[in-house]
Amino acid sequence: MRIRAAVLEEFGTPLQVQEIDLAEPEAGEVLVRLAACGVCHTDLFTASGADPSGYTPTVLGHEGAGVVERVGEGVSSVVPGDHVVTLFSPQCRECAHCLDERTNLCLAIREQQNMGFLPDGTTRLSRDGEPIRHFMGTSTFAEYAILPEIALAKIAPEAPLAEACVFACGLSTGLGAALNTAKVQPGATCVVFGAGLVGLGAVAGCRLAGAERIVAVDLSAERLELARGQGATEVLTAGPDTVEEIVESTGGFGADYTFEATGRVDVMRQAVEAARMGWGLATVCGVAGKGETLDVVPRYLITGRRVAGSSFGGVKGRDQVPELVDRWLAGEIDVAPLISHRLTLEQVNHAFELMEAQNGIRSVIEFQ
Ligand SMILES: NC(=O)c1ccc[n+]([C@@H]2O[C@H](COP(=O)([O-])OP(=O)(O)OC[C@H]3O[C@@H](n4cnc5c(N)ncnc54)[C@H](O)[C@@H]3O)[C@@H](O)[C@H]2O)c1
Ligand SMILES: [Zn+2]
Ligand SMILES: [Zn+2]
């Protein structure tokens, strides 16, 4: 079939919205009609050429929500008409990692996915016979996408898809960092560095876990206000003295749980230093630039602080994304304030400009 899609032709150039070909789903694959797709930093990171593992041509996009149109042979967990959220972090339910509670890093299709191929090593996207790769196994800046069955979370049909798409990446990452990775305990003191979609999700996750104090730290007053809306009990404007301020306000000890959601290694370090002596846990969500390293004085660790990394919030996507969506529908998570702009596919480059200007938390592309 012919579809409209935003293609990255060459790094550092604007995406080109055009008609390309999409083949039928093969065994284990699903054709999804996209309703909406969030625009995330990772899309821009790849488009800019900064990601050393990037490839072209490819259709970007990985925060999709839509409706199952057709399924390939052997697909049993979704049927046409099901509402789904796309998963760049799949869940096969069979590999060593899927069977282990401690991680969500499914091993089933990693290698091919990292190269932009579907699990059988080929693509369904093409143009004049030339293959176009599937970015993050999702390629959701398009009217339709083909995904492996294991990369789809089936969600409640009453969930509005234009909002549900933020559960495909940033929001679930933040929520899961608090609920899965850190496993925040009731009554805890938490500090969240960065109040973008990931940090705001972490604030909401700390609230859902029953934290008593949730301190949001950011440079932007507007974002700190949004953090209050997600459950922050205190806000702090980021600066060189942030760690001292946190230590001081916690009786000289630091916070039980800290979260880094900025992508800056200096802030990751602050998150470690602001964690409590004895048991404080710093959870790192941000993706740092190529070659950057996290600098920690070992004394912070010997005295009981711990550091954890969190990919997609430790969320096992097919099991837990539907649960998070249900909590949203039950009124426990407030998604609407996180969506700042609703755009068309033709405006995808404008979404990148908005992101670079830090204008709004998430731009969402809606498909007619
Ligand atoms: N681990 C994962 O699976 C995963 C998933 C999605 C995104 N990410 C990463 O998480 C990070 C956050 O993503 P986002 O979409 O929320 O980004 P964002 O840019 O919207 O938010 C980052 C926030 O950090 C704030 N900030 C900048 N410097 C700061 C400082 N010194 N102290 C405190 N706050 C500061 C900014 O003002 C901004 O509000 C990025 O690095 C992104 O690549 C990781
Ligand atoms: Zn993302
Ligand atoms: Zn697996």
XYZ file of C-alpha atoms and ligand atoms in Angstrom:
414
model
C 0.000 0.000 0.000
C 0.996 3.628 -0.419
C 1.361 5.642 2.796
C 2.387 9.154 3.758
C 5.428 9.184 5.999
C 8.158 11.529 7.256
C 11.455 10.215 5.908
C 14.899 11.121 7.200
C 16.891 11.148 3.944
C 20.168 12.515 5.278
C 21.340 13.437 8.760
C 21.042 17.123 9.562
C 18.368 17.808 6.951
C 14.621 18.345 7.523
C 12.366 15.293 7.320
C 10.649 14.905 3.941
C 6.971 14.057 4.116
C 6.159 11.933 1.065
C 4.374 8.850 -0.250
C 6.242 5.571 0.127
C 5.361 1.874 -0.032
C 4.442 -0.366 2.861
C 4.230 -4.135 2.248
C 1.782 -6.491 3.951
C 2.554 -7.842 7.445
C 4.537 -11.093 7.454
C 4.330 -13.823 10.096
C 4.294 -12.395 13.612
C 3.774 -8.845 12.322
C 0.895 -6.397 12.596
C -0.274 -3.526 10.390
C -1.278 -0.569 12.557
C -3.135 2.545 11.405
C -1.597 5.346 13.461
C -3.939 7.816 15.136
C -1.257 9.863 16.867
C 2.456 10.006 17.545
C 4.460 12.030 20.041
C 7.667 13.741 18.951
C 10.548 12.835 21.272
C 14.169 13.905 21.758
C 15.397 10.604 20.413
C 13.823 11.350 17.018
C 15.604 14.696 16.896
C 18.854 13.157 18.190
C 18.853 10.711 15.288
C 17.726 13.284 12.717
C 20.608 15.562 13.702
C 23.192 12.830 13.088
C 24.409 12.951 16.701
C 23.402 9.332 17.311
C 26.366 7.225 16.163
C 24.127 4.198 15.549
C 21.714 6.079 13.275
C 20.951 5.090 9.667
C 19.207 6.573 6.601
C 16.841 6.555 4.855
C 14.425 5.801 7.636
C 10.966 6.782 8.837
C 11.399 8.260 12.330
C 8.874 8.201 15.187
C 8.466 5.839 18.129
C 5.663 7.246 20.312
C 2.730 5.865 18.387
C -0.841 4.959 19.243
C -3.306 3.527 16.764
C -5.647 0.777 15.707
C -4.768 -2.696 14.429
C -5.732 -2.940 10.765
C -4.474 -6.410 9.730
C -2.374 -9.160 11.289
C 0.160 -11.556 9.788
C 0.256 -15.310 10.181
C 0.460 -16.645 13.715
C -0.414 -13.372 15.456
C -2.626 -14.209 18.428
C -2.441 -11.387 20.978
C -4.125 -8.657 18.898
C -6.928 -8.607 16.338
C -8.102 -5.947 13.867
C -9.806 -3.106 15.712
C -7.690 -3.378 18.866
C -6.251 -0.118 20.171
C -2.500 -0.283 20.670
C 0.488 1.703 21.863
C 3.766 1.008 20.048
C 6.741 -0.344 22.001
C 10.298 0.491 20.999
C 11.074 -1.706 23.990
C 9.286 -4.970 23.146
C 8.266 -7.848 25.400
C 8.457 -11.357 23.920
C 7.525 -13.013 27.235
C 9.953 -15.868 26.449
C 13.579 -14.680 26.593
C 15.760 -14.841 29.718
C 15.134 -11.168 30.436
C 11.382 -11.257 29.856
C 11.156 -14.181 32.274
C 13.094 -12.281 34.927
C 11.405 -9.683 37.108
C 14.566 -7.603 37.347
C 14.605 -6.188 33.822
C 12.455 -5.142 30.881
C 15.268 -5.370 28.326
C 13.807 -8.026 26.013
C 16.467 -9.815 23.986
C 14.270 -11.265 21.247
C 14.746 -8.802 18.372
C 17.427 -6.439 19.636
C 20.057 -6.888 16.935
C 17.799 -6.487 13.916
C 15.851 -3.677 15.578
C 19.027 -1.717 16.304
C 19.859 -1.836 12.605
C 16.396 -0.708 11.545
C 15.102 -4.070 10.365
C 12.098 -6.125 11.323
C 12.944 -9.390 13.141
C 13.531 -11.326 9.883
C 16.236 -8.862 8.824
C 14.253 -7.129 6.079
C 12.030 -4.054 5.817
C 8.389 -3.578 4.812
C 9.019 0.094 4.021
C 10.404 0.960 0.593
C 10.433 3.489 -2.220
C 10.848 2.458 -5.862
C 12.073 -0.902 -4.598
C 14.763 0.624 -2.375
C 14.392 -0.435 1.295
C 13.676 2.210 3.929
C 14.541 1.226 7.487
C 12.220 0.975 10.482
C 13.505 3.403 13.119
C 13.519 1.773 16.588
C 11.367 -0.979 15.117
C 8.447 1.454 15.113
C 8.602 4.168 12.375
C 5.443 5.869 13.550
C 5.781 9.237 11.747
C 3.526 7.602 9.169
C -0.127 6.884 8.487
C 0.515 3.147 8.871
C 3.288 1.068 10.378
C 4.210 -2.597 10.533
C 5.437 -3.781 13.908
C 6.259 -7.131 15.434
C 3.384 -8.404 17.552
C 5.695 -8.332 20.592
C 6.102 -4.566 20.139
C 2.448 -3.680 20.694
C 0.632 -3.020 23.962
C -3.115 -3.514 23.680
C -4.844 -0.749 25.621
C -8.394 0.028 26.691
C -10.451 1.138 23.667
C -11.901 4.123 25.534
C -8.464 5.735 25.976
C -8.140 8.745 23.625
C -5.297 7.777 21.281
C -3.983 11.333 20.837
C -3.067 11.305 24.517
C -2.319 7.610 24.939
C 0.716 7.956 22.661
C 2.801 9.587 25.407
C 2.733 6.238 27.222
C 4.837 4.864 24.344
C 7.982 6.526 25.684
C 8.534 9.532 27.927
C 5.647 9.293 30.360
C 5.984 5.548 31.008
C 9.738 6.047 31.392
C 9.237 8.518 34.234
C 6.376 6.647 35.893
C 8.279 3.370 35.687
C 11.516 4.883 36.998
C 9.690 5.614 40.258
C 7.402 2.570 40.377
C 9.629 -0.176 38.910
C 13.267 0.857 39.040
C 13.370 2.744 42.333
C 10.276 1.115 43.850
C 9.656 4.260 45.898
C 8.286 3.458 49.346
C 5.328 5.244 50.942
C 6.370 8.216 53.061
C 9.654 8.684 51.173
C 11.366 11.931 50.235
C 12.040 12.143 46.487
C 13.870 14.647 44.315
C 13.336 14.772 40.553
C 15.899 16.657 38.453
C 14.343 17.829 35.182
C 10.662 18.500 34.568
C 10.270 17.461 30.952
C 7.950 14.575 30.103
C 10.234 12.013 31.767
C 10.727 14.050 34.945
C 7.036 14.922 35.183
C 6.264 11.229 34.817
C 8.698 10.478 37.646
C 6.972 13.075 39.827
C 3.628 11.399 39.114
C 5.163 7.983 39.813
C 6.498 9.143 43.182
C 3.033 10.480 44.020
C 1.378 7.198 43.037
C 3.891 5.344 45.215
C 2.831 7.422 48.213
C 5.917 9.601 48.625
C 5.519 12.272 51.277
C 7.853 14.897 49.862
C 8.451 15.297 46.130
C 10.876 18.040 45.187
C 11.025 18.988 41.501
C 14.156 20.732 40.215
C 14.297 22.535 36.869
C 15.510 25.772 35.299
C 12.071 26.714 34.003
C 9.426 28.216 36.285
C 6.736 27.140 33.848
C 7.831 23.494 34.006
C 8.094 23.620 37.789
C 4.465 24.724 37.823
C 3.556 21.688 35.716
C 5.484 19.557 38.211
C 3.235 20.861 40.979
C 0.289 19.729 38.891
C 1.750 16.208 38.758
C 2.219 16.071 42.516
C 5.439 17.892 43.415
C 5.118 19.165 46.971
C 8.078 21.533 46.576
C 9.931 23.059 43.649
C 13.503 24.278 43.357
C 15.088 26.387 40.641
C 18.207 24.524 39.495
C 21.551 26.105 40.253
C 25.044 25.384 41.526
C 23.806 25.063 45.122
C 21.007 22.600 44.422
C 22.693 19.682 46.194
C 23.417 21.752 49.317
C 19.832 23.002 49.377
C 18.477 19.457 49.213
C 20.870 18.124 51.831
C 20.001 21.032 54.107
C 16.268 20.542 53.732
C 16.568 16.835 54.592
C 18.227 17.202 57.966
C 21.712 17.052 56.469
C 21.223 13.601 54.924
C 19.798 13.843 51.391
C 16.729 12.301 49.777
C 15.632 8.653 49.892
C 15.216 8.633 46.120
C 16.560 10.958 43.449
C 15.800 10.869 39.731
C 17.752 12.407 36.878
C 15.696 13.267 33.792
C 17.806 15.854 31.979
C 20.392 13.914 29.939
C 23.158 15.991 31.559
C 26.004 14.162 33.275
C 26.593 17.036 35.724
C 22.985 16.667 36.867
C 23.392 12.875 37.155
C 26.230 13.608 39.538
C 24.002 15.990 41.511
C 21.397 13.249 41.728
C 23.967 10.907 43.290
C 25.214 13.559 45.700
C 21.688 14.566 46.746
C 20.769 10.962 47.599
C 20.725 10.020 51.232
C 23.685 8.512 53.007
C 22.907 4.928 54.042
C 20.314 3.975 51.438
C 19.650 6.794 48.970
C 19.044 5.575 45.430
C 19.781 7.764 42.390
C 17.938 6.628 39.264
C 19.377 7.841 35.971
C 16.881 8.197 33.094
C 18.617 10.731 30.848
C 20.507 9.784 27.713
C 23.922 11.474 27.809
C 25.860 12.659 24.777
C 28.300 10.379 23.007
C 31.467 9.805 25.023
C 30.252 11.581 28.161
C 30.870 9.871 31.487
C 29.356 10.144 34.937
C 31.859 11.363 37.506
C 31.152 10.160 41.056
C 33.411 10.383 44.097
C 33.452 6.767 45.381
C 32.964 7.915 48.970
C 29.343 8.666 48.073
C 28.850 4.997 47.237
C 30.783 3.522 50.155
C 28.559 5.468 52.476
C 25.515 3.717 51.139
C 24.254 5.606 48.109
C 23.365 3.550 45.049
C 22.967 4.367 41.362
C 20.528 2.676 38.988
C 19.861 3.218 35.306
C 16.398 2.932 33.868
C 15.439 2.213 30.272
C 11.770 2.795 29.492
C 11.297 2.938 33.263
C 11.835 -0.787 33.599
C 8.336 -1.124 32.123
C 7.520 -4.504 30.587
C 5.505 -2.916 27.824
C 2.794 -5.398 26.897
C 1.945 -6.102 30.535
C 2.408 -2.718 32.144
C 1.581 -0.032 29.563
C -2.084 -1.157 29.566
C -2.048 -0.970 33.386
C -0.633 2.560 33.327
C -3.245 3.592 30.754
C -5.943 2.161 33.048
C -4.607 4.248 35.929
C -4.853 7.313 33.686
C -8.450 6.443 32.779
C -9.190 5.951 36.491
C -8.067 9.547 37.107
C -4.791 8.709 38.848
C -2.559 10.222 36.135
C -3.209 13.588 34.472
C -2.043 13.401 30.851
C -3.717 16.420 29.221
C -1.334 19.114 30.602
C 1.640 17.214 29.161
C 0.457 17.654 25.572
C 1.211 21.165 24.427
C 0.805 21.116 20.642
C -1.266 19.057 18.245
C 0.165 19.083 14.743
C -0.218 17.376 11.373
C 2.405 15.076 9.868
C 3.319 17.894 7.448
C 4.324 19.979 10.500
C 6.768 17.430 11.889
C 9.807 19.679 11.383
C 7.991 22.415 13.282
C 7.617 19.943 16.170
C 11.422 19.649 16.205
C 11.728 23.454 16.309
C 9.295 23.634 19.226
C 11.328 21.011 21.056
C 14.591 22.839 20.463
C 12.974 26.008 21.816
C 11.665 24.044 24.839
C 8.229 25.245 23.824
C 5.803 22.894 25.564
C 6.293 19.407 26.955
C 5.111 17.236 24.073
C 3.981 17.914 20.526
C 1.704 15.216 19.192
C 1.149 14.521 15.499
C -2.433 13.541 14.750
C -3.351 11.578 11.633
C -6.704 12.194 9.981
N 15.669 6.077 29.768
C 14.810 6.091 28.783
O 14.284 5.062 28.362
C 14.421 7.395 28.184
C 13.220 7.547 27.477
C 12.873 8.814 26.989
C 13.734 9.879 27.191
N 14.912 9.690 27.858
C 15.845 10.794 28.132
O 15.399 11.436 29.315
C 15.842 12.793 29.300
C 14.662 13.717 29.569
O 13.730 13.612 28.499
P 12.561 14.685 28.364
O 11.779 14.318 27.177
O 11.860 14.828 29.668
O 13.463 15.984 28.076
P 13.184 17.556 28.231
O 14.276 18.244 27.498
O 11.784 17.871 27.878
O 13.363 17.807 29.777
C 14.614 18.018 30.382
C 14.420 19.048 31.473
O 15.646 19.202 32.179
C 15.737 20.538 32.592
N 17.110 20.869 32.968
C 18.139 21.266 32.179
N 19.232 21.505 32.927
C 18.886 21.243 34.209
C 19.584 21.306 35.442
N 20.864 21.690 35.489
N 18.927 20.950 36.564
C 17.628 20.554 36.515
N 16.924 20.501 35.373
C 17.550 20.842 34.239
C 15.225 21.307 31.389
O 14.814 22.623 31.758
C 14.054 20.447 30.957
O 12.838 20.861 31.542
C 16.514 12.989 27.946
O 17.906 12.800 28.101
C 15.932 11.880 27.110
O 16.778 11.533 26.031
C 15.253 8.483 28.362
Zn 11.200 8.696 23.122
Zn 11.897 -11.048 25.614
